[in-house]
Amino acid sequence: MDIMKGEVICIIGPSGSGKSTLIRCINALNDVQSGSITLEGYNVHDPRLNKLELRRKVGMVFQQYNLFPHKTALENVMMAPLKVLREPRAEVETRARALIRKVRLEGKEDAYPGELSGGQQQRVAIARSLAMNPNVMLFDEVTAALDPETVKEVLLTIKELAADGMTCILVTHEMGFAREVADHIYFTDKGVIVEHGAPETFFANASDPRTRKFLGQIL
Amino acid sequence: MTHPFSATTDLPVILQPTYRGPDALGYSRWLASMPVWTLPAMAVLVLLWPTIVQAQTVYSTEKIMGIMVKWLPLLLTKGFAMNVVISFFTMLVGTIAGLLLGIGRVSDNRYIRRLSWLVVQLFRNSPWLVLLFIVMLTLPFEIRIAGTYFAVPDWMKAVFGLSLPIMANIAEIVRGAIQSVPSAQWEAAESLAFTRRQILWQIILPQCFKRMIPPWMNWYAIMTMATPLVSLLGVTELVTLSRQAMEAEGNNPSLLVPFYGFALIIFFAYCYPIARLTMRLEKKFAVKG
């Protein structure tokens, strides 16, 4: 699996097939048991890896948003650049406000996560990751916990991000979305990548029977 | 066995669960469950006592009342005030030490974790009086700092003795609170490149601060009620002074109930509102999560 800068990759597959584990390995939340991952010169599989340094370059958004409930939306976005990168407050605040505008949450800066809808929380979570200026963004089933009507606004945000040239790796069940934005689609089953290809060819004529069965079940 | 509902079914159903886990707020719950008239009732009882026993003793009601009025100011300012001072400092020392020990219980270093566990078990399960005796008898009565000797007053030693079990119990509160924060919060913070220490102090602890307050107050009330233990070691406080006052008044047995009854009332009057507040906060925080 090779991912180029600016590419959008979707990983699909049945549950328990290792999709999430795969992307959680990329920012070293899970340990790599075998094989190797190299990200911009970092050997992620190396036990001596400086995880903190790697994670500054890799943003991650989770299924359950995981915003910090005791901080407002703006504080959530500002916290990591302030405390981790130790950037000046004024600069961080300008950037954080711009990011909140970018995810279309203007006016919600001072709201606490508990006061926001799932879709809004998820967009704050995206802004929070972007505030670190990552080179890669990982999305772990970010719409799976959302109401159908709020899924769209989150997907729109990701689509804009992809259009801006951000390298995105998504684990998703949104096949329509995958087909639309992905440059490349990977299908995993039982912990291995079974098949991959550009969306047109992947959805039209999947060759592996497992892929065909999976697509047949959900499309 | 009665059930609050009357629907019937032949399907297997879970009956009203009867087992409830250990109650972290048991003491405050019990104290706060007493009706507000408990305190006046106790006061009336203690005031009536001299008239009840008048027939059997040379001490008249007036005389007993006179003795009580004479000693009350001293008992309050030199006696109970000392119990409050001891309880404050014990809570201060116990909370700081307990916080560090509780963090040690969830350390990623196996040895720190085990050592903290051992310390917690040791001090949580030892009789308080034994700990007090050990501290009182092993701490020097003066310490030397930069060439000068500083006397360590008895009450300060008592504070150290009492803070040991408080430390261990607060450590458990801290550990429980830290572990009650979903692990997803750790993951989210880790993925933002926060260090472990930053996550703990800036993200996890601020979230669980609120839920630590009720059990923390519960332990404050328990410990305050236990401060008269230090009278056994000669530290000047309410019960020590009461004993001395009774001695000065001829040690007549009819003084026992007024003096100790007063001690009981004053401790109740102090801890009862704390318990009520504890239960109120518990309810409030439980809703908000």
Short mmCIF file of C-alpha atoms in Angstrom, two decimals:
data_model
loop_
_atom_site.label_atom_id
_atom_site.label_comp_id
_atom_site.label_asym_id
_atom_site.label_seq_id
_atom_site.Cartn_x
_atom_site.Cartn_y
_atom_site.Cartn_z
CA MET A 1 0.00 0.00 0.00
CA ASP A 2 1.57 3.25 -1.12
CA ILE A 3 -0.04 6.61 -0.54
CA MET A 4 1.14 9.73 -2.31
CA LYS A 5 0.92 13.23 -0.96
CA GLY A 6 -2.48 14.76 -1.62
CA GLU A 7 -4.17 11.45 -2.29
CA VAL A 8 -7.47 10.44 -0.76
CA ILE A 9 -7.63 6.78 0.20
CA CYS A 10 -10.69 4.92 1.40
CA ILE A 11 -10.45 1.65 3.26
CA ILE A 12 -13.58 -0.46 3.24
CA GLY A 13 -14.42 -3.93 4.39
CA PRO A 14 -16.58 -5.97 6.75
CA SER A 15 -16.40 -5.22 10.47
CA GLY A 16 -13.54 -6.87 12.27
CA SER A 17 -11.46 -6.95 9.11
CA GLY A 18 -8.73 -4.70 10.50
CA LYS A 19 -9.57 -1.38 8.86
CA SER A 20 -9.40 0.63 12.05
CA THR A 21 -6.39 -1.26 13.32
CA LEU A 22 -4.63 -0.41 10.08
CA ILE A 23 -5.09 3.34 10.40
CA ARG A 24 -4.52 3.33 14.14
CA CYS A 25 -1.11 1.84 13.41
CA ILE A 26 -0.28 4.80 11.22
CA ASN A 27 -0.14 7.18 14.18
CA ALA A 28 1.16 4.51 16.55
CA LEU A 29 -1.99 4.25 18.68
CA ASN A 30 -1.69 0.52 18.03
CA ASP A 31 1.64 -1.25 17.87
CA VAL A 32 2.72 -2.71 14.58
CA GLN A 33 2.95 -6.47 15.08
CA SER A 34 4.49 -7.33 11.75
CA GLY A 35 5.37 -5.49 8.57
CA SER A 36 6.45 -1.90 8.23
CA ILE A 37 4.98 1.55 7.84
CA THR A 38 7.06 4.46 6.64
CA LEU A 39 5.63 7.95 6.83
CA GLU A 40 7.74 10.84 5.57
CA GLY A 41 10.91 9.19 6.77
CA TYR A 42 9.51 7.93 10.09
CA ASN A 43 9.65 4.20 10.60
CA VAL A 44 6.37 3.77 12.45
CA HIS A 45 7.04 0.07 13.10
CA ASP A 46 10.30 0.88 14.88
CA PRO A 47 9.87 0.50 18.66
CA ARG A 48 12.35 3.37 19.20
CA LEU A 49 10.10 5.71 17.23
CA ASN A 50 9.47 9.14 18.74
CA LYS A 51 5.70 8.81 18.81
CA LEU A 52 5.10 12.41 19.84
CA GLU A 53 7.02 13.74 16.87
CA LEU A 54 5.16 11.44 14.48
CA ARG A 55 1.77 12.38 15.88
CA ARG A 56 2.39 16.07 15.26
CA LYS A 57 2.37 15.24 11.56
CA VAL A 58 -0.64 12.92 11.61
CA GLY A 59 -4.11 14.15 12.49
CA MET A 60 -6.79 11.73 13.54
CA VAL A 61 -10.56 11.97 13.83
CA PHE A 62 -12.50 9.29 15.71
CA GLN A 63 -15.94 7.75 15.38
CA GLN A 64 -17.02 9.09 18.78
CA TYR A 65 -15.55 12.61 18.25
CA ASN A 66 -13.78 12.46 21.67
CA LEU A 67 -13.78 16.20 22.16
CA PHE A 68 -12.56 17.38 25.56
CA PRO A 69 -15.88 17.98 27.34
CA HIS A 70 -14.56 20.57 29.80
CA LYS A 71 -13.34 22.91 27.06
CA THR A 72 -15.27 25.03 24.55
CA ALA A 73 -15.10 24.36 20.83
CA LEU A 74 -12.50 27.08 20.37
CA GLU A 75 -10.42 25.87 23.32
CA ASN A 76 -10.56 22.32 21.97
CA VAL A 77 -9.07 23.54 18.71
CA MET A 78 -6.48 25.77 20.39
CA MET A 79 -5.29 23.40 23.08
CA ALA A 80 -2.84 21.21 21.18
CA PRO A 81 -1.06 24.02 19.27
CA LEU A 82 -0.71 25.95 22.53
CA LYS A 83 0.44 23.14 24.78
CA VAL A 84 2.15 20.79 22.37
CA LEU A 85 3.64 23.11 19.76
CA ARG A 86 3.92 26.00 22.26
CA GLU A 87 2.91 28.56 19.67
CA PRO A 88 1.94 32.11 20.70
CA ARG A 89 -1.69 32.43 21.79
CA ALA A 90 -2.68 35.24 19.44
CA GLU A 91 -1.45 33.32 16.42
CA VAL A 92 -3.16 30.13 17.50
CA GLU A 93 -6.42 31.89 18.16
CA THR A 94 -6.49 33.49 14.72
CA ARG A 95 -5.84 30.13 13.13
CA ALA A 96 -8.39 28.35 15.32
CA ARG A 97 -11.12 30.88 14.48
CA ALA A 98 -10.33 30.50 10.79
CA LEU A 99 -10.57 26.71 11.09
CA ILE A 100 -13.91 26.91 12.88
CA ARG A 101 -15.14 29.13 10.05
CA LYS A 102 -13.80 26.61 7.58
CA VAL A 103 -15.84 23.79 9.12
CA ARG A 104 -18.86 26.13 9.06
CA LEU A 105 -19.27 26.48 12.81
CA GLU A 106 -18.99 30.23 13.07
CA GLY A 107 -20.76 31.41 16.21
CA LYS A 108 -20.23 28.10 18.02
CA GLU A 109 -16.75 29.01 19.27
CA ASP A 110 -17.83 29.28 22.89
CA ALA A 111 -20.16 26.29 22.94
CA TYR A 112 -19.20 23.25 24.97
CA PRO A 113 -19.20 19.87 23.21
CA GLY A 114 -22.29 18.82 25.17
CA GLU A 115 -24.22 21.68 23.58
CA LEU A 116 -23.35 20.70 20.00
CA SER A 117 -24.92 18.08 17.78
CA GLY A 118 -22.95 15.01 16.75
CA GLY A 119 -22.18 16.45 13.33
CA GLN A 120 -21.06 19.74 14.82
CA GLN A 121 -18.87 17.97 17.37
CA GLN A 122 -17.31 15.91 14.63
CA ARG A 123 -16.49 19.04 12.64
CA VAL A 124 -14.90 20.59 15.73
CA ALA A 125 -12.87 17.40 16.03
CA ILE A 126 -11.73 17.81 12.44
CA ALA A 127 -10.77 21.45 13.11
CA ARG A 128 -8.94 20.34 16.26
CA SER A 129 -6.79 17.94 14.24
CA LEU A 130 -6.20 20.46 11.48
CA ALA A 131 -4.97 23.02 14.00
CA MET A 132 -1.78 20.99 14.34
CA ASN A 133 -1.10 21.51 10.62
CA PRO A 134 -0.76 17.78 9.97
CA ASN A 135 0.56 16.32 6.72
CA VAL A 136 -1.86 13.41 6.81
CA MET A 137 -5.37 13.13 8.17
CA LEU A 138 -6.81 9.82 9.38
CA PHE A 139 -10.58 9.41 9.60
CA ASP A 140 -11.79 6.39 11.54
CA GLU A 141 -15.45 5.80 10.62
CA VAL A 142 -16.16 9.41 11.40
CA THR A 143 -19.78 9.32 10.24
CA ALA A 144 -20.74 5.97 11.74
CA ALA A 145 -22.13 7.51 14.95
CA LEU A 146 -24.00 10.35 13.25
CA ASP A 147 -27.63 10.92 12.32
CA PRO A 148 -28.19 10.53 8.57
CA GLU A 149 -28.92 14.23 8.12
CA THR A 150 -25.69 15.36 9.80
CA VAL A 151 -23.53 12.88 7.91
CA LYS A 152 -23.70 15.10 4.87
CA GLU A 153 -22.21 18.18 6.55
CA VAL A 154 -19.25 16.18 7.86
CA LEU A 155 -18.64 14.55 4.49
CA LEU A 156 -18.77 17.97 2.84
CA THR A 157 -16.06 19.20 5.20
CA ILE A 158 -13.87 16.22 4.36
CA LYS A 159 -14.51 16.70 0.66
CA GLU A 160 -13.35 20.32 0.86
CA LEU A 161 -10.30 19.22 2.77
CA ALA A 162 -9.46 16.70 0.07
CA ALA A 163 -9.97 19.34 -2.59
CA ASP A 164 -7.44 21.54 -0.76
CA GLY A 165 -4.85 18.82 -1.30
CA MET A 166 -4.75 17.26 2.16
CA THR A 167 -3.65 13.66 2.23
CA CYS A 168 -6.60 11.76 3.69
CA ILE A 169 -6.95 8.15 4.75
CA LEU A 170 -10.52 7.21 5.56
CA VAL A 171 -12.08 4.12 7.01
CA THR A 172 -15.67 4.38 5.94
CA HIS A 173 -18.95 2.66 5.24
CA GLU A 174 -20.16 5.47 3.00
CA MET A 175 -19.71 3.78 -0.36
CA GLY A 176 -21.18 6.65 -2.35
CA PHE A 177 -18.79 9.04 -0.71
CA ALA A 178 -15.85 6.70 -1.23
CA ARG A 179 -16.66 6.40 -4.89
CA GLU A 180 -16.92 10.17 -5.22
CA VAL A 181 -13.82 11.44 -3.41
CA ALA A 182 -11.37 8.56 -3.22
CA ASP A 183 -8.41 8.34 -5.56
CA HIS A 184 -7.96 4.75 -4.53
CA ILE A 185 -9.98 2.20 -2.62
CA TYR A 186 -8.65 -0.64 -0.52
CA PHE A 187 -10.75 -3.59 0.56
CA THR A 188 -9.69 -5.50 3.66
CA ASP A 189 -10.94 -8.81 4.99
CA LYS A 190 -9.66 -10.89 7.89
CA GLY A 191 -6.71 -8.60 8.45
CA VAL A 192 -5.33 -8.48 4.92
CA ILE A 193 -5.83 -6.20 1.96
CA VAL A 194 -7.75 -8.32 -0.49
CA GLU A 195 -8.08 -5.97 -3.37
CA HIS A 196 -7.55 -2.35 -4.33
CA GLY A 197 -8.10 -0.10 -7.27
CA ALA A 198 -9.43 3.20 -8.54
CA PRO A 199 -13.09 3.66 -7.54
CA GLU A 200 -14.52 3.24 -11.07
CA THR A 201 -12.86 -0.09 -11.67
CA PHE A 202 -13.17 -1.23 -8.05
CA PHE A 203 -16.94 -0.82 -7.80
CA ALA A 204 -17.67 -1.87 -11.40
CA ASN A 205 -15.63 -5.01 -11.71
CA ALA A 206 -14.16 -6.27 -8.48
CA SER A 207 -12.26 -9.46 -9.16
CA ASP A 208 -12.02 -11.11 -5.77
CA PRO A 209 -15.12 -13.10 -4.69
CA ARG A 210 -14.90 -11.75 -1.16
CA THR A 211 -15.02 -8.18 -2.44
CA ARG A 212 -17.91 -8.99 -4.72
CA LYS A 213 -19.81 -10.62 -1.88
CA PHE A 214 -19.24 -7.62 0.39
CA LEU A 215 -20.25 -5.11 -2.27
CA GLY A 216 -23.26 -7.24 -3.15
CA GLN A 217 -24.40 -7.12 0.46
CA ILE A 218 -24.21 -3.39 0.93
CA LEU A 219 -24.84 -1.81 -2.47
CA MET B 1 -40.83 -10.71 48.63
CA THR B 2 -42.77 -7.86 47.10
CA HIS B 3 -42.26 -6.14 43.80
CA PRO B 4 -43.27 -2.59 42.97
CA PHE B 5 -44.91 -3.78 39.75
CA SER B 6 -47.62 -6.34 39.19
CA ALA B 7 -47.14 -7.43 35.58
CA THR B 8 -46.67 -11.18 35.17
CA THR B 9 -44.70 -13.12 32.63
CA ASP B 10 -43.34 -16.62 32.29
CA LEU B 11 -40.22 -15.32 30.59
CA PRO B 12 -37.07 -15.20 32.67
CA VAL B 13 -36.74 -11.65 33.98
CA ILE B 14 -34.18 -9.91 36.10
CA LEU B 15 -35.78 -9.10 39.42
CA GLN B 16 -35.04 -5.93 41.29
CA PRO B 17 -31.30 -6.04 41.74
CA THR B 18 -30.71 -6.30 45.47
CA TYR B 19 -26.93 -6.07 45.55
CA ARG B 20 -25.40 -2.65 45.49
CA GLY B 21 -21.68 -2.17 45.34
CA PRO B 22 -19.70 -0.53 48.10
CA ASP B 23 -21.14 2.91 48.76
CA ALA B 24 -18.42 5.55 48.45
CA LEU B 25 -20.62 8.01 50.29
CA GLY B 26 -22.09 5.67 52.91
CA TYR B 27 -21.18 7.81 55.85
CA SER B 28 -22.51 11.07 54.44
CA ARG B 29 -25.63 9.34 53.15
CA TRP B 30 -26.36 8.05 56.64
CA LEU B 31 -25.60 11.36 58.32
CA ALA B 32 -27.56 13.38 55.78
CA SER B 33 -30.55 11.04 56.03
CA MET B 34 -31.19 12.19 59.59
CA PRO B 35 -34.02 14.68 59.88
CA VAL B 36 -33.14 18.29 60.61
CA TRP B 37 -34.71 18.11 64.07
CA THR B 38 -32.08 15.59 65.20
CA LEU B 39 -29.80 18.35 66.40
CA PRO B 40 -32.40 20.27 68.48
CA ALA B 41 -33.63 16.93 69.85
CA MET B 42 -30.11 16.06 70.98
CA ALA B 43 -29.69 19.50 72.54
CA VAL B 44 -32.96 19.23 74.44
CA LEU B 45 -32.00 15.79 75.72
CA VAL B 46 -28.64 17.00 77.01
CA LEU B 47 -30.23 20.07 78.59
CA LEU B 48 -32.89 17.96 80.30
CA TRP B 49 -30.41 15.44 81.64
CA PRO B 50 -29.40 17.38 84.79
CA THR B 51 -33.04 17.63 85.88
CA ILE B 52 -33.51 13.91 85.37
CA VAL B 53 -30.50 12.96 87.49
CA GLN B 54 -30.98 15.73 90.06
CA ALA B 55 -32.62 13.37 92.49
CA GLN B 56 -29.61 11.07 92.69
CA THR B 57 -26.81 13.58 93.14
CA VAL B 58 -25.62 16.47 95.19
CA TYR B 59 -25.19 18.54 92.02
CA SER B 60 -28.26 20.63 91.33
CA THR B 61 -29.43 21.46 87.85
CA GLU B 62 -28.37 25.05 88.39
CA LYS B 63 -24.89 24.03 89.43
CA ILE B 64 -24.38 21.79 86.41
CA MET B 65 -25.65 24.52 84.11
CA GLY B 66 -23.34 27.00 85.78
CA ILE B 67 -20.34 24.72 85.28
CA MET B 68 -21.21 24.17 81.61
CA VAL B 69 -21.64 27.89 80.94
CA LYS B 70 -18.31 28.55 82.61
CA TRP B 71 -16.43 26.07 80.45
CA LEU B 72 -18.26 26.44 77.15
CA PRO B 73 -16.16 29.32 75.74
CA LEU B 74 -12.93 27.50 76.45
CA LEU B 75 -14.23 24.21 75.07
CA LEU B 76 -15.16 25.98 71.86
CA THR B 77 -12.18 28.29 71.31
CA LYS B 78 -9.40 26.08 72.61
CA GLY B 79 -11.08 22.73 72.16
CA PHE B 80 -13.28 22.33 69.14
CA ALA B 81 -11.39 25.01 67.23
CA MET B 82 -8.36 22.75 67.53
CA ASN B 83 -10.31 19.81 66.10
CA VAL B 84 -11.20 21.99 63.13
CA VAL B 85 -7.60 23.12 62.70
CA ILE B 86 -6.37 19.53 62.84
CA SER B 87 -9.02 18.42 60.35
CA PHE B 88 -8.10 21.22 57.91
CA PHE B 89 -4.41 20.48 57.92
CA THR B 90 -5.00 16.73 57.79
CA MET B 91 -7.18 17.21 54.73
CA LEU B 92 -4.60 19.49 53.13
CA VAL B 93 -1.70 17.09 53.63
CA GLY B 94 -3.85 14.04 52.90
CA THR B 95 -5.23 15.51 49.67
CA ILE B 96 -1.86 16.51 48.23
CA ALA B 97 -0.24 13.20 49.16
CA GLY B 98 -3.34 11.26 48.08
CA LEU B 99 -3.42 12.96 44.69
CA LEU B 100 0.20 12.00 44.01
CA LEU B 101 -0.34 8.47 45.32
CA GLY B 102 -3.51 8.07 43.24
CA ILE B 103 -1.62 9.13 40.12
CA GLY B 104 1.06 6.62 41.09
CA ARG B 105 -1.65 3.92 41.06
CA VAL B 106 -2.22 4.52 37.33
CA SER B 107 1.41 5.19 36.41
CA ASP B 108 2.74 3.49 33.31
CA ASN B 109 5.73 2.39 35.38
CA ARG B 110 5.01 -1.04 36.83
CA TYR B 111 7.15 -0.50 39.93
CA ILE B 112 5.58 2.84 40.84
CA ARG B 113 2.17 1.24 40.34
CA ARG B 114 2.97 -1.65 42.66
CA LEU B 115 4.59 0.49 45.30
CA SER B 116 1.60 2.87 45.32
CA TRP B 117 -0.73 -0.09 45.61
CA LEU B 118 1.18 -1.37 48.61
CA VAL B 119 1.17 2.03 50.33
CA VAL B 120 -2.56 2.43 49.71
CA GLN B 121 -3.38 -1.03 51.05
CA LEU B 122 -1.18 -0.55 54.09
CA PHE B 123 -2.63 2.75 55.21
CA ARG B 124 -6.21 2.11 54.15
CA ASN B 125 -6.46 -1.06 56.18
CA SER B 126 -4.55 -0.16 59.33
CA PRO B 127 -6.31 1.00 62.50
CA TRP B 128 -6.10 4.77 62.64
CA LEU B 129 -5.11 4.74 66.29
CA VAL B 130 -2.17 2.46 65.59
CA LEU B 131 -0.97 4.78 62.84
CA LEU B 132 -1.38 7.74 65.18
CA PHE B 133 0.67 6.07 67.91
CA ILE B 134 3.42 5.14 65.47
CA VAL B 135 3.67 8.67 64.13
CA MET B 136 3.46 10.32 67.55
CA LEU B 137 6.16 8.10 69.00
CA THR B 138 8.54 8.04 66.04
CA LEU B 139 8.44 11.67 64.89
CA PRO B 140 10.99 13.77 66.78
CA PHE B 141 9.62 16.49 69.02
CA GLU B 142 11.83 18.97 67.25
CA ILE B 143 13.47 19.09 63.84
CA ARG B 144 16.61 20.83 62.82
CA ILE B 145 16.48 23.01 59.73
CA ALA B 146 19.62 24.96 58.80
CA GLY B 147 21.09 24.82 62.27
CA THR B 148 18.00 25.96 64.13
CA TYR B 149 15.72 23.66 66.06
CA PHE B 150 12.03 23.91 65.40
CA ALA B 151 9.65 22.35 67.87
CA VAL B 152 7.10 20.05 66.28
CA PRO B 153 3.92 20.59 68.32
CA ASP B 154 1.88 17.54 69.21
CA TRP B 155 -1.08 18.57 67.10
CA MET B 156 1.14 18.73 64.03
CA LYS B 157 2.27 15.17 64.61
CA ALA B 158 -1.37 14.23 64.99
CA VAL B 159 -2.02 15.82 61.61
CA PHE B 160 0.62 13.60 60.01
CA GLY B 161 -0.77 10.52 61.73
CA LEU B 162 -4.32 11.21 60.59
CA SER B 163 -3.30 12.18 57.06
CA LEU B 164 -1.91 8.71 56.37
CA PRO B 165 -5.27 6.90 56.13
CA ILE B 166 -6.82 9.98 54.51
CA MET B 167 -4.04 9.97 51.92
CA ALA B 168 -4.66 6.31 51.10
CA ASN B 169 -8.41 6.77 50.79
CA ILE B 170 -8.11 9.89 48.66
CA ALA B 171 -5.65 8.04 46.45
CA GLU B 172 -8.41 5.53 45.76
CA ILE B 173 -10.86 8.34 44.97
CA VAL B 174 -8.35 9.84 42.54
CA ARG B 175 -7.63 6.50 40.90
CA GLY B 176 -11.33 5.73 40.52
CA ALA B 177 -12.00 9.15 39.03
CA ILE B 178 -9.12 8.91 36.57
CA GLN B 179 -10.26 5.48 35.44
CA SER B 180 -13.85 6.68 35.07
CA VAL B 181 -12.81 8.96 32.18
CA PRO B 182 -13.30 7.02 28.93
CA SER B 183 -10.03 5.75 27.47
CA ALA B 184 -11.05 7.41 24.20
CA GLN B 185 -10.10 10.72 25.82
CA TRP B 186 -6.57 9.41 26.27
CA GLU B 187 -6.47 8.27 22.65
CA ALA B 188 -7.75 11.58 21.31
CA ALA B 189 -5.16 13.47 23.33
CA GLU B 190 -2.39 11.04 22.35
CA SER B 191 -3.21 11.47 18.69
CA LEU B 192 -2.71 15.22 19.20
CA ALA B 193 0.83 14.52 20.45
CA PHE B 194 0.18 15.39 24.10
CA THR B 195 2.59 13.76 26.53
CA ARG B 196 1.25 11.43 29.21
CA ARG B 197 1.78 14.01 31.91
CA GLN B 198 0.01 16.73 29.90
CA ILE B 199 -2.93 14.42 29.24
CA LEU B 200 -3.27 13.62 32.93
CA TRP B 201 -3.04 17.16 34.26
CA GLN B 202 -4.67 19.13 31.47
CA ILE B 203 -7.28 16.78 30.10
CA ILE B 204 -8.13 13.92 32.45
CA LEU B 205 -7.89 15.44 35.94
CA PRO B 206 -9.87 18.62 35.10
CA GLN B 207 -12.67 16.37 33.86
CA CYS B 208 -12.87 14.23 36.97
CA PHE B 209 -12.31 16.99 39.50
CA LYS B 210 -16.05 17.46 40.02
CA ARG B 211 -16.82 13.83 40.64
CA MET B 212 -14.07 13.64 43.25
CA ILE B 213 -15.63 16.36 45.43
CA PRO B 214 -18.48 14.39 47.09
CA PRO B 215 -16.36 11.39 48.17
CA TRP B 216 -13.62 13.79 49.21
CA MET B 217 -16.06 15.66 51.47
CA ASN B 218 -17.31 12.33 52.78
CA TRP B 219 -13.81 11.53 53.97
CA TYR B 220 -13.47 14.97 55.48
CA ALA B 221 -16.54 14.34 57.65
CA ILE B 222 -15.35 10.87 58.66
CA MET B 223 -11.93 12.18 59.60
CA THR B 224 -13.28 15.19 61.51
CA MET B 225 -15.39 12.85 63.60
CA ALA B 226 -12.23 10.85 64.27
CA THR B 227 -10.13 13.79 65.47
CA PRO B 228 -10.96 13.14 69.18
CA LEU B 229 -8.73 10.06 68.80
CA VAL B 230 -5.78 12.38 69.28
CA SER B 231 -6.95 13.10 72.84
CA LEU B 232 -5.60 9.66 73.72
CA LEU B 233 -2.19 11.02 72.81
CA GLY B 234 -2.56 14.12 74.94
CA VAL B 235 -3.12 16.60 72.15
CA THR B 236 -5.25 19.50 73.36
CA GLU B 237 -8.66 19.38 71.69
CA LEU B 238 -12.32 19.18 72.64
CA VAL B 239 -12.38 15.82 74.40
CA THR B 240 -9.04 16.35 76.17
CA LEU B 241 -10.26 19.70 77.47
CA SER B 242 -13.64 18.28 78.49
CA ARG B 243 -11.89 15.65 80.59
CA GLN B 244 -9.67 18.25 82.21
CA ALA B 245 -12.64 20.50 82.90
CA MET B 246 -14.57 17.67 84.55
CA GLU B 247 -11.54 16.89 86.66
CA ALA B 248 -11.31 20.51 87.74
CA GLU B 249 -14.98 20.37 88.77
CA GLY B 250 -14.52 17.39 91.04
CA ASN B 251 -15.08 14.56 88.59
CA ASN B 252 -18.70 14.11 89.54
CA PRO B 253 -20.33 11.44 87.33
CA SER B 254 -23.33 13.67 86.73
CA LEU B 255 -21.07 15.89 84.62
CA LEU B 256 -20.28 13.12 82.14
CA VAL B 257 -23.44 13.37 80.08
CA PRO B 258 -23.48 17.18 79.83
CA PHE B 259 -19.84 17.37 78.77
CA TYR B 260 -19.71 14.45 76.38
CA GLY B 261 -23.20 15.24 75.18
CA PHE B 262 -21.99 18.71 74.29
CA ALA B 263 -19.07 17.21 72.36
CA LEU B 264 -21.47 14.97 70.47
CA ILE B 265 -23.75 17.86 69.61
CA ILE B 266 -20.99 20.12 68.39
CA PHE B 267 -19.50 17.43 66.14
CA PHE B 268 -22.93 16.64 64.78
CA ALA B 269 -23.67 20.33 64.22
CA TYR B 270 -20.43 20.65 62.27
CA CYS B 271 -20.60 17.50 60.16
CA TYR B 272 -24.34 17.34 59.48
CA PRO B 273 -24.41 20.34 57.09
CA ILE B 274 -21.30 18.98 55.36
CA ALA B 275 -23.04 15.65 54.80
CA ARG B 276 -26.16 17.38 53.48
CA LEU B 277 -24.05 19.45 51.11
CA THR B 278 -22.15 16.33 50.02
CA MET B 279 -25.35 14.57 49.05
CA ARG B 280 -26.62 17.65 47.26
CA LEU B 281 -23.44 17.97 45.21
CA GLU B 282 -23.52 14.26 44.49
CA LYS B 283 -27.01 14.57 43.07
CA LYS B 284 -26.10 17.66 41.08
CA PHE B 285 -22.95 16.19 39.54
CA ALA B 286 -24.64 12.87 38.87
CA VAL B 287 -27.12 14.53 36.52
CA LYS B 288 -24.55 16.58 34.66
CA GLY B 289 -21.98 13.80 34.46
#
